[in-house]
């Protein structure tokens, strides 16, 4: 698949560092995987990755392309002030994407990747007063590690950034009330794994609540123990083991994300 609207003659790979190119490839893969697993809303939503070696620059998608069209070359490099530093496409940056991602990249230098979605299950749970419930093991991963941010309208006002950064705190997942889901992580593979599992937990909750039957939850001490077992340092870094196999999956489907 050829990426549309590439407007340069010199390959992007020759204009960026080796480390940035590798990040671009993994970021494009993340977009393709989000599409493959149905976590998309046409050209809306966004995934960003910090440019290696920087604190205030990140890569984000061109606003107007489908996730399935993303390639390493199409990613736009911007800074937290909104300045476009490199863009090989004819598209611009989604203002809401800039606001949300710049808020967290500025506040969380431990975070290299951020994903934001508007999935049906995620939006449904975002409107539930109960929040995310510890229904099963997948959900208990987030028993204590989910933040909440109240809806303020479409996130195009830069003054919301302070509250987004405040509300996520040190967590790697946040439910945007009446809006959708957000995850972050120290790497692209880990951030994708966080979103995949958070989305599954939301799907599970919607399915369970639709069954119109009493729900049995484990004792609180068991929920707490399960949550602890998912914490960094207790087990492997979740997402890294899976990533090479996911890239092989993409390579079988369409390897053009690497272009």
Short mmCIF file of C-alpha atoms in Angstrom, two decimals, residues 109-241:
data_model
loop_
_atom_site.label_atom_id
_atom_site.label_comp_id
_atom_site.label_asym_id
_atom_site.label_seq_id
_atom_site.Cartn_x
_atom_site.Cartn_y
_atom_site.Cartn_z
CA UNK A 109 9.12 12.36 30.73
CA UNK A 110 8.90 8.68 31.69
CA UNK A 111 6.36 8.25 28.88
CA UNK A 112 7.46 7.67 25.27
CA UNK A 113 4.11 6.71 23.73
CA UNK A 114 0.47 7.78 24.16
CA UNK A 115 -2.65 6.25 22.55
CA UNK A 116 -6.13 7.78 22.54
CA UNK A 117 -9.25 5.97 21.26
CA UNK A 118 -13.00 6.39 20.76
CA UNK A 119 -14.04 2.74 20.73
CA UNK A 120 -17.66 1.85 21.44
CA UNK A 121 -16.78 -0.14 24.55
CA UNK A 122 -14.41 2.54 25.79
CA UNK A 123 -16.96 5.31 25.28
CA UNK A 124 -19.64 3.21 26.98
CA UNK A 125 -17.53 2.65 30.10
CA UNK A 126 -16.49 6.30 30.07
CA UNK A 127 -20.14 7.20 30.67
CA UNK A 128 -20.66 4.75 33.56
CA UNK A 129 -20.60 6.28 37.04
CA UNK A 130 -19.08 3.07 38.40
CA UNK A 131 -16.02 3.45 36.20
CA UNK A 132 -14.02 0.37 35.29
CA UNK A 133 -15.04 -2.65 37.35
CA UNK A 134 -12.69 -5.49 38.46
CA UNK A 135 -14.83 -8.12 36.75
CA UNK A 136 -12.04 -10.48 35.68
CA UNK A 137 -8.27 -10.81 35.67
CA UNK A 138 -7.93 -8.52 32.65
CA UNK A 139 -9.85 -5.80 34.46
CA UNK A 140 -7.95 -6.24 37.72
CA UNK A 141 -4.79 -5.11 35.97
CA UNK A 142 -6.42 -1.66 36.23
CA UNK A 143 -8.00 -2.02 39.68
CA UNK A 144 -5.88 0.82 41.11
CA UNK A 145 -4.13 2.16 38.05
CA UNK A 146 -6.79 4.08 36.13
CA UNK A 147 -7.27 7.85 36.26
CA UNK A 148 -10.40 9.78 35.25
CA UNK A 149 -10.74 13.12 33.48
CA UNK A 150 -14.10 14.89 33.30
CA UNK A 151 -15.43 15.90 29.89
CA UNK A 152 -14.82 19.53 28.94
CA UNK A 153 -15.97 19.41 25.33
CA UNK A 154 -13.77 18.66 22.34
CA UNK A 155 -10.18 18.95 23.56
CA UNK A 156 -9.04 21.83 21.36
CA UNK A 157 -8.33 24.40 24.10
CA UNK A 158 -4.74 24.49 25.31
CA UNK A 159 -5.82 25.42 28.85
CA UNK A 160 -7.18 21.87 29.29
CA UNK A 161 -3.64 20.50 29.14
CA UNK A 162 -2.94 21.37 32.77
CA UNK A 163 -5.97 19.36 33.93
CA UNK A 164 -5.18 16.41 31.67
CA UNK A 165 -1.67 16.22 33.11
CA UNK A 166 -2.98 16.61 36.65
CA UNK A 167 -5.63 13.93 36.27
CA UNK A 168 -3.45 11.21 34.75
CA UNK A 169 -0.90 11.64 37.52
CA UNK A 170 1.54 8.74 37.48
CA UNK A 171 -0.90 6.21 36.00
CA UNK A 172 -0.54 4.65 32.56
CA UNK A 173 -4.27 4.60 31.80
CA UNK A 174 -6.97 7.25 31.92
CA UNK A 175 -10.65 7.14 31.10
CA UNK A 176 -11.82 10.41 29.59
CA UNK A 177 -15.38 10.72 30.88
CA UNK A 178 -18.03 10.73 28.13
CA UNK A 179 -15.20 10.62 25.61
CA UNK A 180 -12.92 7.58 25.38
CA UNK A 181 -9.74 5.90 26.55
CA UNK A 182 -6.10 6.90 26.86
CA UNK A 183 -3.01 4.87 27.68
CA UNK A 184 0.66 5.70 27.87
CA UNK A 185 3.85 3.75 28.38
CA UNK A 186 7.64 3.89 28.39
CA UNK A 187 7.69 2.35 24.89
CA UNK A 188 5.38 1.85 21.93
CA UNK A 189 4.97 -1.92 22.54
CA UNK A 190 4.07 -1.38 26.19
CA UNK A 191 1.62 1.42 25.42
CA UNK A 192 -0.10 -0.72 22.78
CA UNK A 193 -0.36 -3.59 25.24
CA UNK A 194 -1.88 -1.24 27.83
CA UNK A 195 -4.53 -0.08 25.35
CA UNK A 196 -5.28 -3.57 24.07
CA UNK A 197 -5.87 -4.82 27.62
CA UNK A 198 -7.82 -1.74 28.72
CA UNK A 199 -10.05 -2.03 25.68
CA UNK A 200 -10.64 -5.72 26.41
CA UNK A 201 -11.58 -4.85 29.98
CA UNK A 202 -14.13 -2.33 28.69
CA UNK A 203 -15.55 -4.81 26.18
CA UNK A 204 -15.86 -7.37 28.96
CA UNK A 205 -17.67 -4.91 31.22
CA UNK A 206 -20.18 -3.93 28.55
CA UNK A 207 -20.84 -7.59 27.74
CA UNK A 208 -21.18 -8.58 31.40
CA UNK A 209 -23.54 -5.75 32.33
CA UNK A 210 -25.72 -6.57 29.32
CA UNK A 211 -26.39 -10.08 30.68
CA UNK A 212 -28.89 -8.82 33.29
CA UNK A 213 -27.70 -11.14 36.02
CA UNK A 214 -25.97 -10.77 39.38
CA UNK A 215 -22.23 -10.25 39.11
CA UNK A 216 -19.78 -12.00 41.42
CA UNK A 217 -16.61 -10.08 42.18
CA UNK A 218 -13.62 -11.54 44.04
CA UNK A 219 -12.86 -10.35 47.58
CA UNK A 220 -11.06 -7.00 47.68
CA UNK A 221 -7.85 -8.56 48.97
CA UNK A 222 -7.74 -10.89 45.95
CA UNK A 223 -8.36 -7.98 43.59
CA UNK A 224 -5.54 -6.05 45.26
CA UNK A 225 -3.20 -9.04 45.01
CA UNK A 226 -3.98 -9.51 41.32
CA UNK A 227 -3.35 -5.81 40.66
CA UNK A 228 -0.02 -6.05 42.43
CA UNK A 229 1.00 -9.00 40.25
CA UNK A 230 0.69 -6.78 37.17
CA UNK A 231 2.99 -4.06 38.53
CA UNK A 232 6.41 -3.30 37.00
CA UNK A 233 9.17 -5.32 38.59
CA UNK A 234 6.82 -8.09 39.73
CA UNK A 235 6.52 -9.68 36.30
CA UNK A 236 7.99 -9.02 32.86
CA UNK A 237 7.46 -5.66 31.16
CA UNK A 238 4.12 -6.30 29.52
CA UNK A 239 4.07 -5.78 25.77
CA UNK A 240 7.71 -6.34 24.88
CA UNK A 241 7.45 -10.11 24.49
#
